[in-house]
XYZ file of C-alpha atoms in Angstrom:
714
model
C 163.905 -112.876 -114.277
C 164.132 -110.945 -117.469
C 166.612 -108.318 -118.495
C 166.253 -106.261 -121.654
C 167.107 -102.781 -122.856
C 164.948 -100.386 -124.814
C 166.424 -97.307 -126.444
C 164.693 -94.467 -124.654
C 164.651 -96.291 -121.310
C 168.421 -95.832 -121.139
C 167.781 -92.174 -120.432
C 167.537 -90.568 -116.974
C 163.804 -91.269 -117.330
C 164.364 -94.677 -115.791
C 166.510 -97.752 -115.470
C 166.788 -100.198 -118.400
C 163.511 -102.018 -119.029
C 164.399 -104.901 -116.764
C 162.443 -107.342 -114.664
C 164.136 -108.179 -111.417
C 161.877 -110.681 -109.752
C 164.707 -112.586 -108.169
C 164.311 -116.329 -108.271
C 165.792 -118.157 -105.345
C 168.424 -120.699 -106.281
C 168.243 -123.736 -104.050
C 171.320 -125.878 -103.454
C 171.827 -128.944 -105.572
C 173.863 -131.927 -106.539
C 177.172 -132.116 -108.273
C 178.525 -133.159 -111.718
C 180.148 -136.135 -113.763
C 182.834 -138.117 -115.505
C 183.482 -141.784 -114.985
C 180.192 -143.018 -113.594
C 178.354 -146.250 -114.490
C 175.469 -145.535 -116.869
C 172.617 -147.921 -117.515
C 170.090 -147.319 -120.324
C 170.595 -143.575 -120.302
C 171.383 -142.747 -123.911
C 171.706 -138.983 -124.237
C 170.769 -136.993 -127.308
C 173.337 -134.522 -128.691
C 171.675 -131.752 -126.667
C 171.686 -133.844 -123.490
C 175.289 -134.932 -123.967
C 176.466 -131.367 -124.551
C 175.156 -130.251 -121.172
C 175.976 -133.380 -119.162
C 179.613 -133.692 -120.223
C 182.078 -131.069 -119.068
C 183.236 -128.824 -121.887
C 186.856 -129.360 -122.869
C 189.017 -126.266 -123.379
C 189.357 -125.606 -127.086
C 192.797 -125.740 -128.662
C 192.963 -122.115 -129.719
C 195.369 -122.705 -132.565
C 192.724 -124.801 -134.323
C 190.259 -121.926 -134.536
C 192.316 -119.331 -136.369
C 191.478 -115.659 -136.031
C 189.465 -114.530 -132.966
C 185.907 -113.754 -134.003
C 184.857 -111.567 -131.049
C 182.137 -111.838 -128.383
C 178.817 -113.026 -129.842
C 180.485 -113.018 -133.256
C 180.929 -109.211 -133.209
C 184.331 -108.696 -134.863
C 185.162 -105.522 -132.923
C 184.823 -107.332 -129.578
C 187.856 -109.587 -129.940
C 189.417 -107.338 -127.264
C 188.079 -104.949 -124.593
C 189.199 -101.982 -126.681
C 186.701 -103.073 -129.305
C 183.837 -101.677 -127.234
C 185.076 -98.183 -128.023
C 185.149 -99.029 -131.749
C 181.656 -100.558 -131.641
C 180.214 -97.644 -129.693
C 181.729 -95.029 -132.021
C 180.327 -96.889 -135.017
C 176.881 -96.953 -133.369
C 177.045 -93.263 -132.480
C 177.974 -92.272 -136.051
C 175.138 -94.406 -137.380
C 172.754 -92.825 -134.878
C 173.664 -89.291 -135.976
C 173.073 -90.224 -139.603
C 169.703 -91.809 -138.772
C 168.585 -88.711 -136.843
C 169.193 -86.652 -139.978
C 167.279 -89.177 -142.084
C 164.328 -89.263 -139.676
C 163.931 -85.489 -139.852
C 164.391 -85.297 -143.643
C 162.319 -88.281 -144.801
C 158.678 -87.613 -145.839
C 156.318 -88.539 -143.018
C 154.836 -92.034 -143.115
C 155.586 -95.631 -142.098
C 159.216 -95.121 -143.119
C 159.554 -92.546 -140.329
C 158.803 -95.230 -137.740
C 161.217 -97.636 -139.462
C 164.027 -95.081 -139.178
C 163.246 -94.498 -135.498
C 163.482 -98.244 -134.971
C 166.776 -98.434 -136.881
C 168.063 -95.730 -134.562
C 166.904 -97.717 -131.544
C 168.481 -100.881 -132.966
C 171.846 -99.236 -133.691
C 172.232 -98.105 -130.080
C 170.683 -101.159 -128.431
C 173.006 -103.534 -130.276
C 175.848 -102.031 -128.268
C 173.940 -101.116 -125.096
C 172.235 -104.513 -124.656
C 175.453 -106.421 -125.208
C 177.434 -104.102 -122.933
C 174.741 -104.316 -120.254
C 175.340 -108.062 -120.059
C 179.138 -108.007 -120.377
C 179.601 -105.414 -117.616
C 178.185 -107.787 -115.001
C 178.940 -111.264 -116.369
C 182.321 -111.263 -118.118
C 185.089 -112.757 -115.943
C 187.702 -110.331 -117.328
C 187.689 -106.961 -115.483
C 188.998 -105.203 -118.595
C 185.939 -106.292 -120.580
C 183.625 -105.324 -117.718
C 185.142 -101.834 -117.456
C 185.037 -101.305 -121.229
C 181.397 -102.394 -121.303
C 180.550 -100.051 -118.429
C 182.133 -97.163 -120.316
C 180.185 -98.072 -123.462
C 176.928 -98.067 -121.473
C 177.690 -94.578 -120.175
C 178.520 -93.221 -123.612
C 175.449 -94.723 -125.260
C 173.396 -93.331 -122.373
C 174.777 -89.863 -123.054
C 173.672 -90.133 -126.680
C 170.194 -91.204 -125.583
C 169.986 -88.152 -123.306
C 170.727 -85.996 -126.359
C 168.023 -87.796 -128.342
C 165.523 -87.221 -125.540
C 166.133 -83.471 -125.816
C 166.216 -83.334 -129.630
C 163.177 -81.173 -130.291
C 163.355 -81.605 -134.082
C 163.281 -85.404 -133.719
C 160.324 -85.175 -131.334
C 158.422 -82.787 -133.595
C 158.892 -85.141 -136.553
C 157.138 -87.926 -134.679
C 154.534 -85.527 -133.296
C 153.617 -84.353 -136.810
C 153.187 -87.942 -137.934
C 150.881 -88.885 -135.055
C 148.826 -85.681 -135.280
C 147.998 -86.244 -138.969
C 144.821 -88.358 -139.012
C 145.299 -89.498 -142.601
C 148.880 -90.578 -142.004
C 147.948 -92.374 -138.790
C 145.153 -94.202 -140.626
C 147.725 -95.430 -143.161
C 149.815 -97.108 -140.459
C 149.246 -100.778 -139.673
C 148.443 -101.525 -135.994
C 151.997 -102.601 -135.077
C 153.599 -99.543 -136.710
C 151.153 -97.233 -134.971
C 151.783 -98.929 -131.634
C 155.558 -98.533 -132.012
C 155.196 -94.871 -132.988
C 153.062 -94.262 -129.886
C 155.643 -96.013 -127.705
C 158.413 -93.779 -129.035
C 156.216 -90.750 -128.379
C 155.481 -91.961 -124.841
C 159.217 -92.397 -124.207
C 159.814 -88.845 -125.426
C 157.082 -87.269 -123.343
C 157.908 -88.960 -120.048
C 161.231 -87.134 -120.358
C 159.391 -83.810 -120.660
C 160.436 -82.857 -124.181
C 156.942 -81.508 -124.948
C 157.215 -78.948 -122.137
C 158.492 -75.375 -122.326
C 162.204 -74.829 -121.829
C 162.022 -74.127 -118.083
C 159.868 -77.179 -117.320
C 161.949 -79.345 -119.650
C 165.054 -78.431 -117.666
C 163.243 -79.334 -114.436
C 162.271 -82.689 -115.948
C 165.861 -83.414 -116.966
C 167.106 -82.436 -113.502
C 164.466 -84.636 -111.855
C 165.418 -87.572 -114.068
C 169.069 -87.231 -113.104
C 168.141 -86.905 -109.434
C 165.931 -90.017 -109.618
C 168.754 -92.038 -111.157
C 171.158 -90.950 -108.420
C 168.645 -91.633 -105.637
C 167.799 -95.031 -107.136
C 171.454 -96.069 -107.195
C 171.984 -94.888 -103.628
C 168.838 -96.656 -102.375
C 169.703 -99.965 -104.074
C 173.222 -99.904 -102.681
C 172.015 -99.296 -99.135
C 169.422 -102.118 -99.275
C 172.302 -104.614 -99.240
C 174.470 -103.006 -96.551
C 174.684 -104.878 -93.229
C 173.677 -103.322 -89.940
C 175.941 -103.436 -86.889
C 175.153 -104.226 -83.285
C 177.425 -104.341 -80.256
C 178.340 -107.980 -79.674
C 177.781 -107.575 -75.931
C 174.094 -106.942 -76.564
C 173.619 -110.419 -78.069
C 173.557 -113.792 -76.281
C 176.976 -115.377 -76.694
C 175.610 -118.689 -77.982
C 174.213 -117.102 -81.200
C 177.189 -114.888 -82.097
C 178.696 -117.512 -84.406
C 175.758 -116.991 -86.796
C 176.984 -113.503 -87.710
C 180.119 -111.967 -89.156
C 182.151 -109.751 -86.809
C 183.756 -106.333 -87.149
C 185.736 -105.590 -84.031
C 183.282 -105.290 -81.173
C 180.291 -105.459 -83.487
C 178.274 -108.248 -85.050
C 177.333 -107.650 -88.689
C 173.816 -108.658 -89.720
C 173.562 -108.783 -93.517
C 170.336 -110.746 -94.020
C 167.178 -111.957 -92.282
C 168.584 -115.470 -91.672
C 165.092 -116.666 -92.573
C 166.094 -120.341 -92.816
C 167.747 -120.544 -89.402
C 166.189 -123.134 -87.100
C 166.944 -120.943 -84.070
C 164.015 -118.629 -83.291
C 166.304 -116.199 -81.481
C 168.711 -115.917 -84.435
C 165.813 -115.083 -86.753
C 164.393 -112.561 -84.279
C 167.723 -110.803 -83.788
C 168.432 -110.759 -87.514
C 164.980 -109.321 -88.258
C 165.208 -106.548 -85.664
C 168.798 -105.571 -86.438
C 168.780 -105.911 -90.233
C 165.524 -103.934 -90.503
C 166.470 -101.260 -87.973
C 165.785 -97.921 -89.705
C 168.689 -95.983 -91.176
C 167.868 -92.221 -91.204
C 169.816 -91.587 -94.418
C 168.009 -94.425 -96.190
C 164.652 -93.124 -94.942
C 165.452 -89.701 -96.390
C 166.640 -91.290 -99.631
C 163.355 -93.173 -100.048
C 161.306 -90.078 -99.206
C 163.193 -88.045 -101.814
C 162.934 -90.812 -104.415
C 159.167 -91.158 -104.023
C 158.666 -87.378 -103.960
C 160.857 -86.829 -107.046
C 158.991 -89.518 -108.976
C 155.704 -87.865 -108.072
C 156.936 -84.412 -109.105
C 158.177 -85.746 -112.451
C 154.915 -87.590 -113.137
C 152.865 -84.452 -112.434
C 155.224 -82.333 -114.523
C 154.695 -84.522 -117.598
C 150.926 -84.715 -117.154
C 150.063 -87.660 -114.884
C 148.198 -87.442 -111.543
C 150.616 -89.899 -109.885
C 153.743 -91.862 -110.701
C 151.648 -95.034 -110.702
C 149.441 -93.666 -113.494
C 152.548 -92.991 -115.565
C 154.148 -96.378 -114.814
C 151.038 -98.406 -115.706
C 150.521 -96.964 -119.192
C 150.139 -99.808 -121.696
C 150.051 -102.635 -119.132
C 147.437 -105.362 -118.695
C 146.133 -103.538 -115.624
C 146.160 -100.132 -117.377
C 145.627 -98.064 -114.210
C 146.434 -98.032 -110.473
C 142.700 -98.137 -109.765
C 142.459 -101.553 -111.448
C 145.579 -102.771 -109.616
C 144.116 -101.710 -106.269
C 140.839 -103.442 -107.082
C 142.736 -106.603 -108.050
C 144.809 -106.626 -104.859
C 141.891 -105.870 -102.539
C 139.682 -108.571 -104.032
C 142.519 -111.081 -103.945
C 143.215 -110.222 -100.307
C 139.581 -110.837 -99.365
C 139.573 -114.212 -101.119
C 142.797 -115.209 -99.370
C 141.826 -113.993 -95.919
C 140.352 -117.174 -94.406
C 142.980 -119.405 -95.984
C 145.766 -117.159 -94.712
C 144.405 -117.326 -91.162
C 144.404 -121.140 -91.399
C 147.969 -121.130 -92.706
C 149.115 -118.935 -89.822
C 147.340 -121.247 -87.383
C 149.269 -124.188 -88.853
C 152.534 -122.314 -88.472
C 151.648 -121.300 -84.931
C 150.893 -124.932 -84.103
C 154.259 -125.999 -85.486
C 156.033 -123.285 -83.504
C 154.216 -124.356 -80.330
C 155.280 -127.929 -80.996
C 158.957 -126.985 -81.423
C 159.102 -124.055 -78.995
C 156.312 -124.323 -76.368
C 157.680 -121.410 -74.312
C 157.239 -118.861 -77.111
C 154.500 -119.773 -79.568
C 153.464 -116.280 -80.737
C 153.829 -116.193 -84.516
C 155.957 -113.276 -85.713
C 157.022 -112.060 -89.182
C 160.430 -113.739 -88.850
C 158.684 -117.110 -88.366
C 156.708 -117.312 -91.615
C 159.426 -118.613 -94.015
C 160.928 -121.049 -91.542
C 157.794 -122.701 -90.174
C 156.048 -122.955 -93.549
C 159.133 -124.812 -94.788
C 159.153 -127.007 -91.707
C 155.509 -127.991 -92.275
C 156.239 -128.893 -95.903
C 159.178 -131.041 -94.867
C 157.130 -132.840 -92.222
C 154.137 -133.538 -94.464
C 155.995 -134.451 -97.644
C 159.333 -136.125 -98.104
C 160.682 -133.657 -100.664
C 164.343 -133.594 -99.714
C 166.049 -132.146 -102.847
C 168.787 -134.801 -102.807
C 166.135 -137.455 -103.533
C 165.216 -135.698 -106.785
C 168.633 -134.568 -108.043
C 169.696 -137.930 -109.571
C 166.650 -137.800 -111.872
C 167.331 -134.245 -113.020
C 170.689 -134.236 -114.747
C 171.062 -131.004 -116.694
C 171.381 -132.898 -119.975
C 168.143 -134.785 -119.326
C 166.328 -131.552 -118.484
C 167.578 -129.850 -121.664
C 166.460 -132.827 -123.716
C 163.076 -132.589 -121.986
C 162.771 -128.966 -123.092
C 163.845 -129.954 -126.598
C 161.150 -132.644 -126.790
C 158.479 -130.319 -125.415
C 159.265 -127.500 -127.847
C 159.347 -129.929 -130.761
C 155.888 -131.279 -129.897
C 154.291 -127.936 -129.054
C 155.910 -125.605 -131.563
C 157.849 -127.636 -134.116
C 161.102 -126.217 -132.741
C 164.367 -128.074 -132.073
C 167.491 -127.046 -130.168
C 170.869 -127.781 -131.745
C 174.217 -127.341 -130.031
C 176.740 -125.343 -132.059
C 180.472 -125.098 -131.428
C 181.299 -121.433 -130.694
C 184.134 -119.913 -132.633
C 187.267 -118.624 -130.964
C 186.498 -115.558 -128.836
C 182.730 -115.873 -129.289
C 181.987 -116.808 -125.661
C 183.278 -115.331 -122.403
C 183.757 -118.626 -120.557
C 184.592 -122.106 -121.863
C 181.538 -123.739 -120.241
C 179.035 -121.512 -122.096
C 176.960 -123.540 -124.590
C 175.506 -122.086 -127.787
C 172.110 -123.294 -128.983
C 170.625 -122.729 -132.413
C 166.826 -122.595 -132.323
C 165.452 -124.142 -135.531
C 161.850 -124.435 -136.730
C 160.908 -127.478 -138.786
C 159.649 -125.315 -141.691
C 160.955 -121.796 -141.107
C 164.554 -122.735 -140.406
C 166.877 -120.865 -138.030
C 165.008 -118.565 -135.608
C 167.848 -117.314 -133.393
C 170.527 -118.213 -130.853
C 170.547 -118.857 -127.109
C 173.853 -118.686 -125.233
C 173.568 -120.802 -122.075
C 175.737 -119.443 -119.256
C 174.517 -122.004 -116.745
C 177.344 -122.822 -114.345
C 178.631 -121.258 -111.158
C 181.886 -119.305 -111.231
C 183.658 -116.726 -109.101
C 182.272 -113.169 -109.302
C 179.259 -114.258 -111.353
C 175.988 -112.621 -110.224
C 174.029 -115.133 -108.171
C 170.723 -114.767 -109.970
C 168.849 -116.466 -112.765
C 168.268 -114.089 -115.634
C 167.426 -113.646 -119.330
C 169.333 -111.013 -121.323
C 168.450 -109.731 -124.757
C 171.703 -109.280 -126.673
C 170.183 -108.488 -130.055
C 166.523 -107.959 -130.811
C 164.775 -109.413 -133.828
C 163.501 -107.093 -136.573
C 162.758 -106.971 -140.279
C 165.788 -105.412 -141.952
C 165.731 -102.970 -144.836
C 166.836 -105.687 -147.309
C 163.878 -107.899 -146.404
C 165.889 -110.343 -144.278
C 165.024 -110.934 -140.631
C 167.600 -109.955 -138.007
C 167.806 -113.045 -135.821
C 167.438 -112.525 -132.071
C 170.292 -113.430 -129.737
C 169.807 -113.945 -125.986
C 171.726 -115.190 -122.959
C 170.247 -117.348 -120.220
C 172.258 -117.016 -117.031
C 171.802 -119.567 -114.232
C 173.941 -120.695 -111.306
C 173.991 -124.484 -111.573
C 176.543 -126.897 -110.094
C 179.319 -128.226 -112.311
C 179.774 -131.881 -113.127
C 182.097 -133.837 -110.846
C 184.246 -136.914 -111.337
C 181.275 -139.152 -110.511
C 178.133 -137.374 -111.736
C 176.817 -134.926 -114.353
C 175.370 -131.588 -113.222
C 172.366 -132.492 -111.059
C 169.502 -130.079 -110.462
C 167.174 -129.675 -107.514
C 163.437 -129.319 -108.269
C 163.823 -125.575 -107.707
C 166.641 -125.384 -110.235
C 164.577 -127.361 -112.740
C 161.694 -124.927 -112.327
C 164.045 -121.964 -112.778
C 165.501 -123.516 -115.942
C 162.025 -123.949 -117.451
C 161.092 -120.424 -116.328
C 164.078 -118.772 -118.009
C 163.635 -120.886 -121.145
C 160.097 -119.458 -121.347
C 161.644 -115.998 -121.671
C 164.034 -117.313 -124.330
C 161.210 -118.773 -126.435
C 159.356 -115.456 -126.174
C 162.464 -113.778 -127.625
C 162.854 -116.384 -130.357
C 159.200 -116.333 -131.442
C 158.377 -112.646 -131.013
C 158.738 -112.065 -134.751
C 157.963 -108.365 -134.791
C 158.833 -105.983 -137.600
C 160.440 -103.625 -135.063
C 163.152 -104.443 -132.524
C 161.748 -101.796 -130.168
C 158.983 -104.280 -129.312
C 160.762 -107.558 -130.001
C 160.140 -110.594 -127.797
C 160.246 -109.723 -124.120
C 160.211 -105.948 -124.746
C 156.641 -105.689 -123.576
C 154.759 -104.484 -120.476
C 156.017 -105.842 -117.168
C 152.790 -107.608 -116.199
C 152.800 -109.525 -119.505
C 156.524 -110.283 -119.812
C 156.488 -112.909 -117.059
C 153.523 -114.839 -118.484
C 155.502 -117.112 -120.877
C 158.095 -117.895 -118.196
C 155.575 -118.671 -115.442
C 153.562 -120.802 -117.875
C 156.652 -122.973 -118.319
C 156.606 -123.666 -114.560
C 153.267 -125.419 -115.038
C 154.813 -127.672 -117.679
C 157.691 -128.400 -115.289
C 155.147 -129.595 -112.690
C 153.230 -131.913 -115.020
C 154.134 -135.595 -114.727
C 153.368 -136.254 -118.391
C 156.047 -133.703 -119.316
C 158.528 -134.675 -116.609
C 158.157 -138.379 -117.409
C 159.618 -137.740 -120.882
C 163.034 -136.879 -119.501
C 163.396 -137.430 -115.733
C 165.530 -140.581 -115.587
C 168.064 -141.580 -112.965
C 171.470 -140.729 -114.391
C 172.945 -144.099 -113.281
C 170.121 -146.620 -113.583
C 167.823 -145.073 -116.163
C 164.876 -145.499 -113.779
C 162.017 -143.050 -114.413
C 161.099 -140.588 -111.666
C 158.148 -142.177 -109.801
C 154.842 -140.421 -110.303
C 154.186 -140.134 -106.585
C 157.396 -138.119 -106.130
C 156.150 -135.489 -108.594
C 152.747 -135.564 -106.924
C 154.295 -134.956 -103.479
C 156.354 -132.099 -104.847
C 153.306 -130.396 -106.373
C 151.154 -130.925 -103.298
C 153.893 -129.499 -101.069
C 153.756 -126.215 -102.989
C 150.191 -125.676 -101.765
C 151.218 -125.836 -98.099
C 150.931 -122.315 -96.651
C 150.639 -120.991 -100.216
C 147.806 -118.639 -99.251
C 149.986 -116.949 -96.628
C 152.848 -116.708 -99.123
C 150.535 -115.063 -101.659
C 149.102 -112.758 -98.999
C 152.632 -111.538 -98.282
C 153.046 -110.654 -101.978
C 149.714 -108.801 -101.898
C 151.019 -106.779 -98.938
C 154.225 -105.861 -100.807
C 152.314 -104.937 -103.968
C 149.803 -102.815 -102.042
C 152.579 -100.986 -100.217
C 154.230 -100.260 -103.569
C 150.961 -98.821 -104.938
C 150.440 -96.564 -101.903
C 154.011 -95.261 -102.021
C 153.588 -94.360 -105.705
C 150.035 -93.069 -105.367
C 148.733 -89.683 -104.263
C 151.335 -87.315 -102.792
C 152.215 -85.834 -100.429
C 151.913 -89.042 -98.435
C 149.658 -88.621 -95.395
C 152.077 -90.410 -93.076
C 155.712 -91.501 -93.007
C 156.691 -94.513 -95.096
C 157.135 -96.511 -91.872
C 153.685 -95.589 -90.551
C 152.205 -96.563 -93.930
C 154.107 -99.851 -93.736
C 152.676 -100.576 -90.267
C 149.111 -99.805 -91.326
C 149.356 -101.760 -94.600
C 150.993 -104.755 -92.919
C 148.232 -105.022 -90.361
C 145.515 -104.739 -93.030
C 146.992 -106.849 -95.837
C 149.275 -109.363 -94.106
C 148.097 -110.279 -90.645
C 151.320 -110.730 -88.694
C 152.136 -107.811 -86.370
C 154.418 -104.924 -87.232
C 157.610 -105.006 -85.146
C 158.441 -101.620 -83.557
C 161.674 -99.918 -84.638
C 161.848 -101.797 -87.924
C 161.526 -100.414 -91.466
C 161.242 -103.283 -93.933
C 160.608 -100.840 -96.794
C 164.241 -99.717 -96.606
C 165.293 -103.200 -97.788
C 162.600 -103.340 -100.510
C 164.977 -103.031 -103.488
C 162.161 -103.739 -105.966
C 160.866 -100.208 -105.308
C 163.544 -99.065 -107.761
C 163.158 -101.456 -110.705
C 159.482 -102.211 -110.064
C 158.148 -98.854 -108.923
C 154.314 -99.138 -108.990
C 154.650 -102.504 -110.796
C 155.358 -105.021 -108.051
C 151.845 -106.425 -108.598
C 153.034 -107.681 -112.012
C 154.184 -111.096 -110.861
C 150.782 -111.864 -109.331
C 148.950 -110.731 -112.451
C 151.307 -112.630 -114.763
C 150.795 -115.764 -112.687
C 147.033 -115.344 -112.938
C 147.258 -115.136 -116.745
C 149.631 -118.116 -116.946
C 147.276 -120.124 -114.734
C 144.308 -119.411 -117.001
C 146.282 -120.255 -120.156
C 147.502 -123.513 -118.613
C 144.108 -124.686 -117.390
C 142.134 -123.736 -120.473
C 144.657 -124.557 -123.183
C 147.290 -127.051 -122.006
C 146.172 -128.930 -118.897
C 144.161 -131.467 -120.874
C 147.042 -132.088 -123.288
C 150.399 -130.423 -122.546
C 151.735 -131.521 -125.957
C 148.883 -130.139 -128.083
C 150.375 -128.776 -131.297
C 147.163 -126.905 -132.088
C 147.310 -125.068 -128.760
C 151.043 -124.521 -129.126
C 150.489 -122.857 -132.497
C 147.655 -120.742 -131.087
C 149.910 -119.718 -128.189
C 152.640 -118.669 -130.607
C 150.224 -116.857 -132.909
C 148.206 -114.991 -130.261
C 150.727 -114.323 -127.488
C 154.389 -114.878 -128.347
C 154.557 -113.528 -131.905
C 153.610 -109.924 -131.081
C 156.264 -109.072 -128.479
C 155.209 -105.660 -127.176
C 153.620 -104.630 -130.483
C 150.032 -105.348 -129.413
C 147.974 -104.419 -126.358
C 148.694 -107.139 -123.770
C 145.085 -107.589 -122.677
C 144.084 -108.167 -126.306
C 146.747 -110.876 -126.623
C 145.490 -112.625 -123.484
C 141.841 -112.408 -124.532
C 142.612 -113.651 -128.046
C 144.443 -116.628 -126.546
C 141.655 -117.480 -124.116
C 138.936 -116.459 -126.569
C 136.966 -114.513 -124.011
C 136.879 -111.146 -122.242
C 138.353 -111.059 -118.750
C 137.410 -109.293 -115.535
C 139.334 -108.620 -112.344
C 137.395 -111.508 -110.803
C 138.820 -113.866 -113.438
C 142.390 -112.950 -112.470
C 141.640 -113.354 -108.768
C 139.801 -116.628 -109.321
C 142.704 -118.099 -111.282
C 145.151 -117.446 -108.448
C 142.846 -118.750 -105.740
C 141.931 -121.886 -107.677
C 145.622 -122.791 -107.885
C 145.633 -123.114 -104.104
C 142.904 -125.768 -104.307
C 144.159 -127.564 -107.393
C 144.212 -131.331 -107.141
C 147.542 -131.763 -108.855
C 146.784 -135.402 -109.578
C 144.785 -134.090 -112.535
C 148.086 -132.888 -113.973
C 149.446 -136.412 -114.143
C 146.494 -138.273 -115.644
C 145.413 -138.361 -119.239
C 141.749 -138.436 -118.292
């Protein structure tokens, strides 16, 4: 999951430019101190992550440097100082932008303005959810609000808008701009116009009001998606009550209990948790309607047309074509998967073998466990965190000429003593940036794996490059007295995934921070991270680092093979479910007014694009939190996976350590951030034009892949 802020996206026009494809964290092993080690010599990187960090003696470090080395942030009060400094700088840059002769320098000043505010907003966006000190969190929250207020003013600054408009309407001036500068100027203009600044005063006020309303509705909808539903305890069989929390005479159902082995528990949880809440139904209706009104007001036929500007897909028509063709290709496979699940249910529960939506996750997992011995505890001893980090270090060195070096943070630089700081260094170019690794579980830490941009890279006015700074946040187990931190296969995959985002940030060497690294269209941003999952599944890569933390024994090849093969079990049905969600998202954000209620649309779409029956008196869409952050873009993960699959098969599957391919990957895909059309980047990497059929074919071929080819050199 990726999290990044862009200047104008802080406005009421939308939430911060964030990807929230939540990655499930599977349970894992524990940690380390006095255990016997045989032939497991750790590199400095490996040792830094396998050995528990010792609390620094503060008196040895002198003066407190401040969070991320920002001097003002040595205390919570420093956020006010930093924000005031940024606001003063922003006001000065607005004056400069309007007074400077039109040309490339105009775009540079706009980007400086974006950078000045994002340096505070990005950092505060992370601190407000991750810092263990409530005072820091509250100060960061306040800073976010104040920066947001400034951005609202910028979005309604007609003189600033007209300056950019004059630049882009002058053909000679536009012709003098290099492609990246022109792209950034167009992005700033797009951000202005989706807020309605180009409209007359009355319509502009309506746009501002709609933006505020959408923000409020989005917050209310997200909050309600997590609320439990109540049911009178007397209505439930007594023998399943212990599965749920209680509130007086009521049982509280706060999730789908999808992993429960009891069919009745899953059924009850599904029906109660998804029981429709009238207020939430109204909230969703208003949210979808307000988005549609705003899109039409600023010149788009639907919200989906507005949301898909600049993406790989480009239009909702292409997305619909992609999803429909993928669904047709998956259809027969999905039916077979459901038959397998039904057979397993009949085997375990002969009296009730009808396959229902609450059965899919449980029985697909049961089939995997029966066919392949992939118990996570068998793998954990081979995946110590230090070994995995050294594996990434080796891979990046071979592919990209990049090494990871552990640096000792200065006093006050990190928010928790177990945060590690990595310097990313290229063999010829030197220091590229910093990654702060907030990997371990702690109280009140968000339970999600995520990449945060703290500072974007850009070419500064003095000719130096502003180095990017990011945070990777995971939820891994700590070391214990007998073992280092041990990862499950799922945790290993998540680590590689998030490190893909980090490398995108490090290598996206754009001139402008507005398009640095991961600040790119949603359906492209996940490509580098998903590509890393393919490396994590390749035995040639895994064999470089996966050693038993006690004996030094290498992870057997057949264990990796079993793990990869297990991922194909019921994979068509899993993908079909994602197609259903993505299609529902497109319909909700398509032509309005909607012909039917959101629940009736859900029922119809589920029957057409999923296959398992709709359950009366349920409204799954009211728990679909991605409708807020991913409105009209839920398809992105499928499309990103299709691109990653093609890049893997055509560029890296034959040799996952190919330096030539690694350099091409950096040059054609990573280096541009969001400063180049995403489809052009993909086509330049693959050296061919692509059709919808190519994307569909890539996804379907993954279901058939003989993963043994991943582990053999020929």
